[in-house]
Amino acid sequence: MHKKLLAAVTALMVIISLCSCSSSNAPAGDDSFAKNDLIAGNKADSSDADSEHDPEALVIAYYGLASPYIEQIAEYLRESEGMRIEIVHYKDDAYALNTKLMSEDKSIDIFLTITLDIHNYVRGGYYEDLSAYPSLRERIEGNNYTKSVAAYEGDYFGVPCESRYMDNTIFMYNSPLFINYIKDNVDVLSGEFRDKDGSKLSEVFAKMYEKGGDEVELPLAEVDYKYTFEDYVILSPYSEHKKEAVRFLEEVFDYMNKTSELSNEWQLYSYPAPDEDVSGMYITWKAHVPSVIMPLLEAKQELMNTDGSEKAIKALAKEAAKEVLMRMEG
C-alpha cells in the first residue's frame, strides 16, 4: 500500500521542532501530503532502531518524551495476564519509527503519537480502524469526548491518551482573538485553509493593532468554545498481534477513563465525564501545526512593526495567507 513511497525518499525534512517551517509536497486532500511528511524527523543514533524484537511479543514503539503510564500498563498486563510485551523507545529518532511504518514493517504492533505528527499518521492511513473491534468501539462510543476526538471519515483511528481537555496553555502566547482565527480557518487534517486571500486575517490584525498588539491578559480570558490537546495510542495496520494489541488498548482506554485497576485520583491525564457536552469542541492538533501556521505567527509578530495603515495590514495578511496556502497545497 505504501511501498511506492520508498523510491521517493531521497531527503529528510526536520519538522519535529516548534519552530519548523517546512512545506508539504502534495495537494490538499491527497494523502501523499501526509505520507511524504511522515518521513521527516531527526535521524539520531538509537540502539532500538536496528534491534531485533521478540517475534512473540507485543511491540509498542514511540519517540519523544517517555510515557510512564505505558510502562505501568505493560507491567500490569505482564503480571496479571502473562502477556509478553516489549517497549521500544526511539528517543528523538522519529525517522526510525516512520520508515518502519512506510515499509509496512510487521514488527511494530502499537505506536504512540506526539501532537505535531498526528495528522500525518491519520491522513497517511497508518492505523487500524478500531471500530472493527467491539470492545474498543463500545468504549470509544460510550464517551462523547473520545467518540469525537478519535473519529476520522467513519473510522476510529486510535485511543486518545494524555488528554488535556480545556487546557489553558493554548492561550499562553496568543489571545482568544488570534486562536479563534486559527480555529475557524485552518484544518490540517482535512487539508483545508479557509482564508485564502487573507481578508479575515487582515480584519483580525486591524483589531490587534488598535489594541497595541496581541496582548494576552492574565488570568486567561474565557472563551466561547471548548478546546483540547491529546495524543493517541494507535494500532498498526501491519501488526500480527492484533488480539494482544486490542487488549492493551482496552487497558489504555480504561486507565484514561479512570475505570482501570491502575487508575487513581492523582493521575495527570484522564477523559472528561462520558456525558460531557463536546459540541463545537476545538481539537487543537488539527490546526496548531507549526510547520503550517508558522507564517501566521511570524506575521503576528511583525504586525506592530508596520505603520498600522489598512494597506500595510492587508499586505501583511495577504502574504501570510499565501504562504500558509502554499504549505497546505504544495
Coordinates of C-alpha atoms in Angstrom, one line a residue:
M1 CA 0.0 0.0 0.0
H2 CA 2.8 2.4 0.8
K3 CA 5.8 0.7 -0.8
K4 CA 5.8 3.0 -3.8
L5 CA 6.7 5.9 -1.4
L6 CA 10.1 4.4 -0.6
A7 CA 11.5 5.2 -4.0
A8 CA 10.7 8.8 -3.5
V9 CA 12.5 9.1 -0.2
T10 CA 15.7 11.0 -1.3
A11 CA 15.9 13.6 1.5
L12 CA 14.8 14.3 5.1
M13 CA 13.0 17.3 6.4
V14 CA 13.2 18.3 10.0
I15 CA 9.7 19.2 11.3
I16 CA 9.8 17.9 14.8
S17 CA 10.5 21.4 16.1
L18 CA 8.2 24.1 17.3
C19 CA 10.0 26.5 15.0
S20 CA 9.8 24.3 12.0
C21 CA 8.6 25.8 8.7
S22 CA 8.7 23.0 6.2
S23 CA 6.1 22.7 3.5
S24 CA 4.0 19.9 2.1
N25 CA 4.5 18.3 -1.3
A26 CA 1.1 17.3 -2.5
P27 CA -2.4 18.9 -2.9
A28 CA -4.8 19.1 -0.1
G29 CA -7.0 16.0 0.1
D30 CA -4.2 13.9 -1.3
D31 CA -2.9 11.6 1.4
S32 CA 0.6 11.8 -0.1
F33 CA 0.8 15.2 1.8
A34 CA 0.9 13.1 5.0
K35 CA 2.9 10.2 3.6
N36 CA 5.7 12.5 2.4
D37 CA 5.8 14.5 5.6
L38 CA 5.8 11.3 7.6
I39 CA 9.4 10.6 6.8
A40 CA 10.5 13.8 8.5
G41 CA 12.4 13.6 11.7
N42 CA 15.8 13.8 13.4
K43 CA 18.0 10.9 12.3
A44 CA 19.6 10.1 15.6
D45 CA 21.6 7.2 16.9
S46 CA 19.4 4.7 18.6
S47 CA 20.2 1.2 19.5
D48 CA 16.4 0.4 19.4
A49 CA 16.1 1.4 15.8
D50 CA 18.0 -1.6 14.4
S51 CA 17.5 -4.1 17.2
E52 CA 15.6 -7.3 16.6
H53 CA 12.3 -7.8 18.5
D54 CA 10.9 -10.9 20.1
P55 CA 8.6 -12.2 17.4
E56 CA 6.1 -13.5 20.0
A57 CA 5.9 -10.2 21.9
L58 CA 3.6 -7.3 21.6
V59 CA 5.9 -4.5 20.5
I60 CA 5.0 -0.9 21.5
A61 CA 7.0 1.9 19.9
Y62 CA 7.3 5.6 20.5
Y63 CA 9.7 8.5 20.3
G64 CA 10.0 11.8 22.2
L65 CA 9.4 12.0 25.9
A66 CA 9.0 8.9 28.0
S67 CA 5.4 7.8 28.8
P68 CA 5.4 6.3 32.4
Y69 CA 1.8 5.1 32.2
I70 CA 2.6 3.0 29.2
E71 CA 5.3 1.2 31.1
Q72 CA 2.9 0.9 34.1
I73 CA 0.1 -0.7 31.9
A74 CA 2.6 -3.0 30.2
E75 CA 3.9 -4.2 33.6
Y76 CA 0.4 -4.7 34.8
L77 CA -0.6 -6.9 31.8
R78 CA 2.7 -8.9 32.1
E79 CA 2.0 -9.8 35.7
S80 CA -1.8 -10.2 35.6
E81 CA -2.3 -11.9 32.2
G82 CA 1.2 -13.1 31.3
M83 CA 1.4 -11.0 28.2
R84 CA 4.8 -10.7 26.5
I85 CA 5.3 -7.0 25.9
E86 CA 8.3 -5.2 24.5
I87 CA 8.6 -1.4 24.6
V88 CA 10.8 0.4 22.1
H89 CA 11.7 4.0 22.8
Y90 CA 13.3 5.7 19.8
K91 CA 14.1 8.8 21.8
D92 CA 14.3 11.6 19.3
D93 CA 14.5 9.4 16.2
A94 CA 11.1 9.8 14.5
Y95 CA 12.7 8.6 11.3
A96 CA 13.2 5.1 12.6
L97 CA 9.6 4.6 13.5
N98 CA 8.2 6.3 10.5
T99 CA 10.3 4.3 8.0
K100 CA 9.1 1.1 9.6
L101 CA 5.5 2.2 9.1
M102 CA 6.2 3.3 5.5
S103 CA 7.7 -0.1 4.7
E104 CA 4.8 -2.0 6.2
D105 CA 7.1 -3.4 8.9
K106 CA 5.2 -6.1 10.9
S107 CA 7.4 -5.9 14.0
I108 CA 5.7 -2.8 15.4
D109 CA 2.2 -3.5 16.8
I110 CA 1.3 -0.3 18.6
F111 CA 2.8 3.2 18.4
L112 CA 2.3 6.5 20.2
T113 CA 2.0 9.8 18.5
I114 CA 3.2 13.2 19.5
T115 CA 0.9 16.2 18.9
L116 CA 2.9 17.5 15.9
D117 CA 2.6 14.4 13.8
I118 CA -1.0 13.1 14.4
H119 CA -2.4 14.4 11.1
N120 CA 0.4 12.7 9.1
Y121 CA -0.4 9.2 10.6
V122 CA -4.1 9.6 10.2
R123 CA -4.1 11.1 6.6
G124 CA -1.5 8.5 5.6
G125 CA -3.7 5.6 6.7
Y126 CA -1.2 4.2 9.2
Y127 CA -3.8 2.9 11.6
E128 CA -6.1 0.0 12.1
D129 CA -9.8 1.1 12.3
L130 CA -10.8 0.3 15.9
S131 CA -14.5 0.3 15.1
A132 CA -13.8 -3.3 13.8
Y133 CA -13.2 -4.4 17.4
P134 CA -16.4 -4.4 19.5
S135 CA -14.7 -3.9 22.9
L136 CA -12.9 -0.8 21.7
R137 CA -15.8 0.5 19.6
E138 CA -18.1 0.3 22.7
R139 CA -15.6 2.1 24.9
I140 CA -15.0 4.9 22.4
E141 CA -18.6 5.4 21.6
G142 CA -19.5 5.4 25.3
N143 CA -17.8 8.7 25.9
N144 CA -18.8 11.8 24.0
Y145 CA -15.2 13.1 24.1
T146 CA -13.4 10.0 22.8
K147 CA -16.1 9.5 20.2
S148 CA -15.3 13.0 18.9
V149 CA -11.5 13.1 19.0
A150 CA -10.9 9.6 17.7
A151 CA -13.1 9.8 14.6
Y152 CA -11.9 10.2 11.1
E153 CA -14.0 9.6 8.0
G154 CA -16.1 6.9 9.7
D155 CA -13.1 5.2 11.4
Y156 CA -11.8 5.3 14.9
F157 CA -8.0 5.7 14.3
G158 CA -6.7 5.4 17.9
V159 CA -7.3 5.6 21.6
P160 CA -6.8 9.1 22.9
C161 CA -4.2 9.4 25.6
E162 CA -2.5 12.3 27.5
S163 CA -5.8 14.2 27.1
R164 CA -5.7 17.8 28.1
Y165 CA -9.3 18.9 27.9
M166 CA -9.9 22.6 28.4
D167 CA -6.1 23.2 28.7
N168 CA -5.4 26.9 29.1
T169 CA -1.9 26.7 27.8
I170 CA -3.1 27.3 24.3
F171 CA -3.6 31.0 25.4
M172 CA -0.1 31.5 26.9
Y173 CA 1.2 33.4 23.9
N174 CA -1.9 34.1 21.8
S175 CA -5.1 35.9 22.6
P176 CA -8.5 34.3 22.1
L177 CA -8.9 36.6 19.1
F178 CA -6.0 35.0 17.3
I179 CA -6.8 31.5 18.5
N180 CA -10.3 31.9 17.1
Y181 CA -8.9 32.8 13.7
I182 CA -6.8 29.6 13.7
K183 CA -9.7 27.5 14.9
D184 CA -12.1 28.8 12.2
N185 CA -9.7 28.8 9.2
V186 CA -7.1 26.1 9.5
D187 CA -7.8 22.3 9.4
V188 CA -4.6 20.4 8.6
L189 CA -6.4 17.0 9.0
S190 CA -8.7 17.8 6.1
G191 CA -6.0 19.9 4.3
E192 CA -8.2 23.0 4.2
F193 CA -7.4 26.7 4.7
R194 CA -10.5 28.9 4.6
D195 CA -8.9 32.3 4.3
K196 CA -7.1 32.0 1.0
D197 CA -6.9 35.7 0.3
G198 CA -6.0 36.8 3.9
S199 CA -9.1 39.0 4.2
K200 CA -10.2 37.5 7.5
L201 CA -6.7 37.7 8.9
S202 CA -6.5 41.4 7.9
E203 CA -9.6 42.1 10.0
V204 CA -8.0 40.3 13.0
F205 CA -4.7 42.2 12.6
A206 CA -6.6 45.5 12.4
K207 CA -8.2 44.8 15.7
M208 CA -4.9 43.7 17.2
Y209 CA -3.2 46.8 16.1
E210 CA -5.8 49.0 17.7
K211 CA -5.2 47.2 21.0
G212 CA -1.4 47.6 20.7
G213 CA -0.7 44.1 19.7
D214 CA -1.8 40.6 20.6
E215 CA -1.8 41.1 24.3
V216 CA -2.8 38.1 26.5
E217 CA -4.4 39.2 29.7
L218 CA -3.9 37.1 32.9
P219 CA -5.8 35.4 34.3
L220 CA -6.6 33.9 30.9
A221 CA -9.8 35.1 29.2
E222 CA -12.9 33.0 29.0
V223 CA -13.8 31.8 25.5
D224 CA -17.0 30.6 23.9
Y225 CA -15.8 27.1 22.9
K226 CA -14.1 24.0 24.5
Y227 CA -10.6 23.1 23.4
T228 CA -8.4 20.1 23.8
F229 CA -5.0 18.6 23.2
E230 CA -4.4 14.9 23.1
D231 CA -2.1 12.2 21.7
Y232 CA -3.0 8.7 20.6
V233 CA -2.1 5.1 21.0
I234 CA -2.5 3.6 17.5
L235 CA -2.7 0.0 16.4
S236 CA -0.5 -0.5 13.4
P237 CA -2.4 -2.0 10.4
Y238 CA 0.6 -4.3 9.8
S239 CA 0.5 -5.8 13.3
E240 CA 0.5 -9.6 13.6
H241 CA -0.6 -9.5 17.3
K242 CA -3.9 -7.7 17.0
K243 CA -5.6 -9.7 19.7
E244 CA -2.9 -8.7 22.3
A245 CA -2.8 -5.1 20.9
V246 CA -6.6 -4.7 21.3
R247 CA -6.2 -5.9 24.9
F248 CA -3.5 -3.3 25.6
L249 CA -5.6 -0.5 24.0
E250 CA -8.6 -1.5 26.2
E251 CA -6.4 -1.0 29.2
V252 CA -5.1 2.4 28.0
F253 CA -8.7 3.5 27.5
D254 CA -9.8 2.2 30.9
Y255 CA -6.9 4.0 32.6
M256 CA -7.7 7.3 30.9
N257 CA -11.4 6.7 31.7
K258 CA -10.5 6.1 35.3
T259 CA -12.1 2.6 35.2
S260 CA -9.0 0.6 35.4
E261 CA -7.5 -1.0 38.5
L262 CA -4.5 1.2 37.7
S263 CA -6.5 4.5 37.7
N264 CA -6.1 6.9 40.6
E265 CA -7.2 10.3 41.6
W266 CA -3.7 11.7 41.2
Q267 CA -3.1 10.7 37.6
L268 CA -2.1 13.5 35.3
Y269 CA -4.3 12.7 32.3
S270 CA -7.9 11.5 32.1
Y271 CA -11.0 11.8 30.0
P272 CA -13.9 14.2 30.8
A273 CA -17.2 12.6 32.0
P274 CA -18.8 10.3 29.5
D275 CA -21.8 12.7 29.0
E276 CA -19.7 15.8 28.7
D277 CA -21.2 18.2 26.1
V278 CA -18.4 18.5 23.5
S279 CA -20.4 20.1 20.7
G280 CA -18.3 22.6 18.9
M281 CA -15.1 21.4 20.7
Y282 CA -11.9 22.7 19.1
I283 CA -9.4 19.8 18.6
T284 CA -6.3 21.9 18.6
W285 CA -3.8 19.5 17.0
K286 CA -5.9 19.7 13.8
A287 CA -4.8 23.4 13.3
H288 CA -1.9 24.2 15.6
V289 CA 0.8 22.5 13.4
P290 CA 3.8 24.9 13.5
S291 CA 5.1 23.8 10.1
V292 CA 1.8 25.0 8.6
I293 CA 0.8 28.0 10.7
M294 CA 4.3 29.5 11.2
P295 CA 3.7 32.3 8.6
L296 CA 0.7 33.4 10.6
L297 CA 2.7 33.5 13.8
E298 CA 5.5 35.4 12.1
A299 CA 3.1 37.9 10.6
K300 CA 1.5 38.5 14.0
Q301 CA 5.0 39.2 15.4
E302 CA 5.6 41.7 12.5
L303 CA 2.3 43.5 12.9
M304 CA 3.4 46.2 15.3
N305 CA 6.4 47.0 13.1
T306 CA 4.1 48.2 10.4
D307 CA 2.6 51.7 10.3
G308 CA -0.8 50.3 11.0
S309 CA -2.3 51.5 7.8
E310 CA -5.0 49.5 6.0
K311 CA -2.7 48.9 3.1
A312 CA 0.2 47.7 5.2
I313 CA -2.0 45.3 7.3
K314 CA -3.7 43.9 4.2
A315 CA -0.4 43.3 2.5
L316 CA 1.0 41.5 5.6
A317 CA -2.1 39.4 6.0
K318 CA -2.2 38.5 2.3
E319 CA 1.4 37.4 2.2
A320 CA 1.0 35.2 5.3
A321 CA -2.2 33.6 4.0
K322 CA -0.5 32.9 0.7
E323 CA 2.4 31.2 2.4
V324 CA 0.0 29.0 4.5
L325 CA -1.9 28.1 1.4
M326 CA 1.4 27.0 -0.3
R327 CA 2.2 24.8 2.7
M328 CA -1.2 23.2 2.6
E329 CA -1.4 22.7 -1.2
G330 CA 2.2 22.3 -2.2

